[in-house]
Coordinates of C-alpha atoms and ligand atoms in Angstrom, one line a residue:
Chain A
M104 CA 0.0 0.0 0.0
K105 CA 1.4 3.4 -1.0
F106 CA 0.2 7.0 -1.0
S107 CA -2.5 7.9 -3.6
P108 CA -1.0 8.2 -7.1
L109 CA -1.1 12.1 -7.1
V110 CA 0.5 12.3 -3.7
Q111 CA 3.2 9.8 -4.6
E112 CA 3.9 11.7 -7.9
L113 CA 4.4 14.9 -5.9
I114 CA 6.8 13.2 -3.5
N115 CA 8.8 11.7 -6.4
A116 CA 8.9 15.0 -8.2
F117 CA 10.5 16.7 -5.1
K118 CA 13.4 14.3 -5.3
C119 CA 14.8 16.2 -8.3
L120 CA 16.0 18.9 -5.9
P121 CA 19.6 18.6 -4.7
G122 CA 20.0 17.0 -1.3
V123 CA 16.3 15.9 -1.1
G124 CA 15.8 12.2 -0.4
A125 CA 12.5 10.3 0.1
K126 CA 11.9 11.5 3.7
S127 CA 12.5 15.2 2.9
A128 CA 10.4 14.9 -0.2
Q129 CA 7.5 13.5 1.8
R130 CA 7.9 16.2 4.4
M131 CA 7.8 18.9 1.7
A132 CA 4.8 17.4 0.0
F133 CA 2.8 17.1 3.3
H134 CA 3.8 20.5 4.5
L135 CA 2.5 22.2 1.4
L136 CA -0.7 20.1 1.2
E137 CA -1.5 20.6 4.8
R138 CA -0.3 24.1 5.6
N139 CA 0.6 26.1 2.6
R140 CA -1.4 25.4 -0.6
I141 CA -1.0 29.0 -1.7
G142 CA 2.8 28.8 -1.3
G143 CA 2.8 25.5 -3.2
T144 CA 0.7 26.9 -6.1
K145 CA 3.0 30.0 -6.2
L146 CA 6.1 27.7 -6.3
A147 CA 4.5 25.7 -9.2
E148 CA 3.8 28.9 -11.2
S149 CA 7.3 30.4 -10.6
L150 CA 8.9 27.1 -11.5
A151 CA 7.0 26.7 -14.7
K152 CA 7.7 30.3 -15.7
A153 CA 11.4 30.0 -14.7
M154 CA 12.1 26.7 -16.5
E155 CA 10.5 28.1 -19.7
N156 CA 11.8 31.6 -19.8
I157 CA 15.1 31.9 -18.0
G158 CA 18.1 31.5 -20.2
H159 CA 21.8 32.6 -20.1
C160 CA 22.9 36.2 -20.9
R161 CA 24.4 36.2 -24.4
Q162 CA 27.5 38.0 -23.1
C163 CA 28.2 37.0 -19.5
R164 CA 26.3 33.7 -19.3
T165 CA 24.5 34.5 -16.1
F166 CA 20.8 33.4 -15.6
T167 CA 18.4 35.9 -17.0
E168 CA 15.1 36.1 -18.8
Q169 CA 16.6 38.9 -20.9
E170 CA 18.8 38.3 -23.9
V171 CA 21.5 40.4 -22.3
C172 CA 21.5 41.1 -18.6
D173 CA 21.3 44.5 -16.9
I174 CA 24.9 44.5 -15.8
C175 CA 26.2 43.7 -19.3
L176 CA 23.9 46.5 -20.7
S177 CA 25.4 49.2 -18.4
P178 CA 27.5 51.7 -20.4
K179 CA 29.3 52.8 -17.1
R180 CA 30.4 49.3 -16.5
Q181 CA 31.4 48.7 -20.1
A182 CA 33.5 51.9 -20.0
R183 CA 35.7 50.6 -17.1
G184 CA 37.3 47.8 -19.3
Q185 CA 37.3 45.3 -16.5
L186 CA 36.2 41.8 -16.6
C187 CA 35.7 39.7 -13.5
I188 CA 35.5 35.9 -14.1
V189 CA 33.5 33.9 -11.5
E190 CA 32.1 30.4 -11.3
T191 CA 28.4 31.1 -10.5
P192 CA 25.8 33.8 -10.5
A193 CA 25.8 33.7 -6.7
D194 CA 29.5 34.8 -6.8
V195 CA 28.4 37.9 -8.8
I196 CA 26.0 38.9 -6.0
A197 CA 28.7 38.3 -3.4
I198 CA 31.1 40.6 -5.2
E199 CA 28.5 43.2 -5.9
Q200 CA 27.7 43.3 -2.3
T201 CA 31.2 44.4 -1.5
G202 CA 30.7 47.6 -3.5
E203 CA 34.4 47.2 -4.5
Y204 CA 33.9 46.4 -8.2
Q205 CA 32.1 48.2 -11.0
G206 CA 33.1 46.4 -14.1
L207 CA 31.6 43.5 -16.1
Y208 CA 31.5 39.8 -15.3
F209 CA 31.9 36.5 -17.1
I210 CA 30.2 33.6 -15.3
L211 CA 31.7 30.1 -16.1
M212 CA 28.7 28.3 -14.6
G213 CA 31.2 25.8 -13.0
H214 CA 34.8 25.0 -13.3
L215 CA 37.1 22.8 -15.4
S216 CA 36.5 19.2 -14.4
P217 CA 37.9 16.7 -16.8
L218 CA 36.7 13.7 -14.8
D219 CA 33.1 15.0 -15.1
G220 CA 33.6 15.8 -18.8
I221 CA 33.5 19.5 -18.2
G222 CA 35.9 21.2 -20.6
P223 CA 36.7 24.8 -21.8
D224 CA 33.7 24.9 -24.2
D225 CA 31.3 23.9 -21.4
L226 CA 32.4 27.0 -19.5
G227 CA 31.9 29.3 -22.5
L228 CA 35.7 29.9 -22.9
D229 CA 35.2 30.1 -26.6
I230 CA 32.8 33.0 -26.0
L231 CA 35.2 34.6 -23.5
E232 CA 38.1 34.4 -26.0
K233 CA 36.0 36.1 -28.7
Q234 CA 35.3 38.9 -26.2
L235 CA 39.0 39.3 -25.3
G236 CA 39.8 39.3 -29.0
Q237 CA 37.6 42.3 -29.5
G238 CA 39.9 44.3 -27.3
Q239 CA 37.3 45.9 -25.0
F240 CA 39.0 44.8 -21.8
S241 CA 42.2 46.1 -20.3
E242 CA 42.0 43.9 -17.1
V243 CA 40.7 40.3 -16.4
I244 CA 40.2 39.5 -12.8
L245 CA 40.2 35.8 -12.0
A246 CA 37.7 35.3 -9.2
T247 CA 37.1 31.5 -9.4
N248 CA 36.9 29.6 -6.1
P249 CA 40.1 29.1 -4.2
T250 CA 39.7 25.4 -4.5
V251 CA 41.9 23.0 -6.5
E252 CA 39.5 23.1 -9.5
G253 CA 39.0 26.8 -9.2
E254 CA 42.8 27.4 -9.3
A255 CA 43.2 25.1 -12.2
T256 CA 40.5 26.9 -14.1
A257 CA 42.0 30.3 -13.3
H258 CA 45.3 29.1 -14.5
F259 CA 43.8 27.9 -17.8
I260 CA 42.0 31.2 -18.4
A261 CA 45.1 33.1 -17.5
E262 CA 47.0 31.2 -20.2
L263 CA 44.2 31.9 -22.6
A264 CA 43.9 35.6 -21.7
N265 CA 47.7 36.1 -21.9
K266 CA 47.4 35.9 -25.7
Y267 CA 45.6 39.2 -25.6
Q268 CA 46.7 42.7 -24.4
V269 CA 45.2 42.5 -20.9
N270 CA 46.3 42.8 -17.4
I271 CA 45.5 39.5 -15.7
S272 CA 45.0 39.4 -11.9
R273 CA 43.8 36.8 -9.4
I274 CA 41.9 37.7 -6.2
A275 CA 44.1 36.5 -3.4
H276 CA 44.4 38.1 -0.1
G277 CA 41.9 37.0 2.4
V278 CA 40.2 34.3 0.6
P279 CA 40.5 31.1 2.7
V280 CA 42.1 28.2 0.8
G281 CA 39.7 25.3 0.1
G282 CA 36.6 27.5 0.7
E283 CA 33.8 28.6 -1.6
L284 CA 33.6 32.2 -2.7
E285 CA 29.9 32.6 -2.1
Y286 CA 30.2 31.9 1.6
V287 CA 33.1 34.5 2.2
D288 CA 32.0 37.5 4.2
G289 CA 31.9 40.8 2.4
N290 CA 34.8 42.3 4.3
T291 CA 37.2 39.4 3.4
L292 CA 36.0 39.6 -0.1
S293 CA 36.7 43.3 -0.3
H294 CA 40.2 42.6 0.9
A295 CA 40.7 39.9 -1.7
L296 CA 39.6 42.2 -4.4
S297 CA 41.6 45.3 -3.5
G298 CA 44.6 43.0 -2.7
R299 CA 44.6 41.2 -6.0
K300 CA 48.0 40.4 -7.5
H301 CA 49.3 40.3 -11.1
Y302 CA 49.0 36.7 -12.2
S303 CA 52.4 35.0 -12.1
F304 CA 53.0 32.1 -14.5
Chain B
M201 CA 22.2 44.5 -7.7
K202 CA 20.2 41.3 -7.3
F203 CA 19.4 38.3 -9.5
S204 CA 17.0 39.0 -12.5
P205 CA 13.4 39.3 -11.3
L206 CA 12.3 35.8 -12.5
V207 CA 15.4 34.1 -10.9
Q208 CA 14.8 36.0 -7.7
E209 CA 11.1 35.1 -7.8
L210 CA 12.0 31.4 -8.0
I211 CA 14.4 31.6 -5.2
N212 CA 11.8 33.3 -3.0
A213 CA 9.2 30.7 -4.0
F214 CA 11.4 27.8 -2.8
K215 CA 11.5 29.3 0.7
C216 CA 7.9 28.1 1.2
L217 CA 9.4 24.6 1.7
P218 CA 10.1 23.5 5.3
G219 CA 13.7 23.9 6.3
V220 CA 14.7 25.8 3.2
G221 CA 16.4 29.1 3.8
A222 CA 17.9 31.6 1.3
K223 CA 21.1 29.6 0.6
S224 CA 19.2 26.3 0.0
A225 CA 16.6 28.0 -2.1
Q226 CA 19.3 29.5 -4.3
R227 CA 21.0 26.2 -4.7
M228 CA 17.7 24.5 -5.7
A229 CA 16.9 27.2 -8.3
F230 CA 20.4 27.1 -9.8
H231 CA 20.5 23.3 -9.8
L232 CA 17.3 23.0 -11.8
L233 CA 18.1 25.9 -14.2
E234 CA 21.5 24.5 -14.9
R235 CA 21.1 20.8 -14.7
N236 CA 17.5 19.6 -14.7
R237 CA 15.0 21.7 -16.5
I238 CA 12.9 18.6 -17.3
G239 CA 12.8 17.7 -13.6
G240 CA 11.9 21.3 -12.7
T241 CA 9.1 21.4 -15.2
K242 CA 7.8 18.1 -14.0
L243 CA 7.9 19.3 -10.4
A244 CA 5.9 22.5 -11.5
E245 CA 3.3 20.3 -13.1
S246 CA 2.9 17.8 -10.2
L247 CA 2.8 20.7 -7.7
A248 CA 0.1 22.5 -9.6
K249 CA -2.0 19.3 -10.0
A250 CA -1.5 18.3 -6.4
M251 CA -2.3 21.7 -4.8
E252 CA -5.5 21.8 -7.0
N253 CA -6.8 18.2 -6.7
I254 CA -5.6 16.5 -3.6
G255 CA -8.0 16.7 -0.7
H256 CA -8.7 14.7 2.4
C257 CA -10.5 11.3 2.4
R258 CA -14.0 11.9 3.7
Q259 CA -13.7 9.0 6.1
C260 CA -10.1 8.6 7.3
R261 CA -8.8 12.2 6.4
T262 CA -5.7 11.0 4.6
F263 CA -4.5 12.9 1.5
T264 CA -6.1 11.7 -1.6
E265 CA -7.5 12.9 -4.9
Q266 CA -10.5 10.6 -4.4
E267 CA -13.5 11.4 -2.3
V268 CA -12.9 8.2 -0.3
C269 CA -9.4 6.5 -0.3
D270 CA -8.7 2.9 -1.4
I271 CA -8.1 1.7 2.1
C272 CA -11.5 3.0 3.3
L273 CA -13.3 1.5 0.3
S274 CA -11.9 -2.0 1.0
P275 CA -14.8 -4.3 2.1
K276 CA -12.2 -6.7 3.7
R277 CA -10.8 -4.0 5.8
Q278 CA -14.2 -2.7 6.8
A279 CA -15.2 -6.3 7.9
R280 CA -12.5 -6.4 10.5
G281 CA -14.0 -3.7 12.6
Q282 CA -10.6 -2.3 13.6
L283 CA -9.7 1.4 13.5
C284 CA -6.1 2.5 13.9
I285 CA -5.6 6.1 14.8
V286 CA -2.4 7.8 13.6
E287 CA -1.1 11.3 13.3
T288 CA 0.1 11.4 9.7
P289 CA -0.4 9.6 6.3
A290 CA 3.3 8.6 6.6
D291 CA 2.4 6.6 9.7
V292 CA -0.1 4.7 7.7
I293 CA 2.5 3.7 5.2
A294 CA 4.9 2.6 8.1
I295 CA 2.2 0.5 9.7
E296 CA 1.1 -1.0 6.3
Q297 CA 4.7 -2.0 5.7
T298 CA 4.7 -4.2 8.9
G299 CA 2.0 -6.4 7.3
E300 CA 0.6 -6.7 10.9
Y301 CA -2.5 -4.8 10.4
Q302 CA -5.5 -5.1 8.0
G303 CA -8.1 -2.8 9.4
L304 CA -9.0 0.8 8.7
Y305 CA -7.3 4.0 9.7
F306 CA -8.2 7.4 11.0
I307 CA -5.6 10.1 10.4
L308 CA -5.5 13.0 12.8
M309 CA -3.2 15.2 10.6
G310 CA -1.4 16.3 13.7
H311 CA -1.9 16.0 17.5
L312 CA -3.6 18.1 20.1
S313 CA -1.6 21.3 20.7
P314 CA -3.5 23.9 22.7
L315 CA -0.6 26.4 22.5
D316 CA -0.8 26.3 18.7
G317 CA -4.6 26.5 18.8
I318 CA -5.0 22.9 17.6
G319 CA -8.0 21.4 19.3
P320 CA -10.2 18.3 18.9
D321 CA -12.1 19.6 15.8
D322 CA -8.9 20.5 14.0
L323 CA -8.0 16.7 14.2
G324 CA -11.4 15.7 13.0
L325 CA -12.4 14.2 16.3
D326 CA -16.1 15.2 15.6
I327 CA -16.0 13.0 12.5
L328 CA -14.2 10.2 14.5
E329 CA -16.9 10.3 17.1
K330 CA -19.7 10.1 14.5
Q331 CA -18.0 7.0 13.1
L332 CA -17.7 5.4 16.5
G333 CA -21.3 6.2 17.2
Q334 CA -22.4 4.2 14.1
G335 CA -21.1 1.1 15.8
Q336 CA -19.0 -0.3 13.0
F337 CA -15.8 -0.7 15.0
S338 CA -15.1 -3.2 17.8
E339 CA -11.5 -2.1 18.4
V340 CA -9.7 1.3 18.4
I341 CA -5.9 1.2 18.3
L342 CA -4.3 4.4 19.4
A343 CA -1.1 4.7 17.3
T344 CA -0.2 8.3 17.9
N345 CA 3.4 9.1 18.4
P346 CA 5.0 8.2 21.8
T347 CA 5.7 11.9 22.4
V348 CA 4.2 14.0 25.1
E349 CA 1.6 15.5 22.6
G350 CA 0.9 12.1 21.1
E351 CA 0.3 10.5 24.4
A352 CA -2.0 13.4 25.4
T353 CA -3.9 13.0 22.2
A354 CA -4.2 9.3 22.7
H355 CA -5.5 9.8 26.2
F356 CA -8.1 12.4 24.9
I357 CA -9.3 10.0 22.2
A358 CA -9.4 7.0 24.6
E359 CA -11.8 9.1 26.9
L360 CA -13.9 9.9 23.8
A361 CA -13.9 6.3 22.6
N362 CA -14.8 5.0 26.0
K363 CA -18.3 6.3 25.6
Y364 CA -18.9 3.7 22.9
Q365 CA -18.8 -0.1 22.9
V366 CA -15.2 -0.5 21.7
N367 CA -12.1 -2.1 22.9
I368 CA -9.4 0.5 23.2
S369 CA -5.7 -0.3 22.9
R370 CA -2.5 1.7 22.7
I371 CA 0.6 0.5 20.8
A372 CA 3.3 0.2 23.4
H373 CA 5.9 -2.4 23.4
G374 CA 9.1 -1.4 21.5
V375 CA 8.2 2.1 20.5
P376 CA 11.0 4.3 21.9
V377 CA 9.8 7.1 24.2
G378 CA 10.2 10.5 22.6
G379 CA 10.5 9.2 19.1
E380 CA 8.4 9.7 16.0
L381 CA 6.4 6.7 14.7
E382 CA 7.4 7.2 11.0
Y383 CA 11.1 6.6 11.8
V384 CA 10.6 3.4 13.8
D385 CA 11.9 0.3 11.9
G386 CA 9.3 -2.2 10.7
N387 CA 10.3 -4.9 13.2
T388 CA 10.0 -2.7 16.2
L389 CA 6.7 -1.4 14.9
S390 CA 5.5 -5.0 14.4
H391 CA 6.2 -5.7 18.1
A392 CA 4.6 -2.5 19.2
L393 CA 1.4 -3.6 17.3
S394 CA 1.2 -7.2 18.4
G395 CA 2.1 -6.2 22.0
R396 CA -0.6 -3.5 22.3
K397 CA -2.2 -3.3 25.7
H398 CA -5.8 -2.6 26.8
Y399 CA -5.9 1.2 27.5
S400 CA -5.8 1.8 31.3
F401 CA -7.3 5.0 32.6
Ligands
LIG3 ZN1 25.2 39.5 -18.8
LIG4 ZN1 -9.7 6.9 3.7

């Protein structure tokens, strides 16, 4: 004997969420059914709209429902000639919150991971190289996570960017080794940005 | 600077789930957007259908899209004259999995909690009393959780059921004090059921 088909279908559907197993999925389903149908209906609508309409910014690759995102469209940011390369859209928010940076971003949506089959093209490095080739940037700031994969990715991009006339720097000071950028406090991140060093090969 | 409106709306919508804060909500949104749009779309559909169509069984109160659930409709179960009272639909599944019980259920969808304003009518005890009054049951098994609230709820229902000609028992042996029924292993739960004692006032 199981739950009714529709209840079971809802529980199964929740398992697509990261870190959600059978028990959590059940708790989520019961919670919404019993206590928050309005919230559940709203989540269904947001989810349907988001899955349908959110794509990647054509320039920086962040998630957006626009073809080009607001940051990329800003003439003031374009004029600075700076490009900050991060792993995720959450890292952009974290850096924006420091107020230390006013340039553009490029979001890799991950890092190089040969074992998982994630190579340069999966990170949009072909798009990045095209942008660097157009000569609109004078500085590239490598702000991937200070993890093994993040460092390897930064190194790979530094080699790539070095073919063009750009100053390459890596955020460094204050970022704890082995950590993830989006969990670093704003103050530490400010220091990491202002203390960035010229990339040494 | 924030995420784009649609991305932000999706993150906010995920916060209606129990135990999901800003960071988890963000992780869920990014995971679906980046890696599982099909799963996300399926979740949206299941959720919309579930919030719209799942109600409570008119007899036992469990979640179902039918007016009366399959368990309640079973003539074989009706013939046994047993009613097992539990707190949640998950408890029904746990008890069904022991294979020790073939009677009907009544699901309280919670327990008495005066501080939260949850009284007898919120648990459907008016419906329960009407069913007991119809004389179709010879035994009522109190299988609420072995917590303070569950015991208090069992006691309240025992008093109520005692007005009618029914044998009242409480699952007892093997259920750890302070635990929650749905996490008890099947073997322990079998013992708790077969070792049930006559309710003592
Ligand atoms: Zn953009
Ligand atoms: Zn039923």
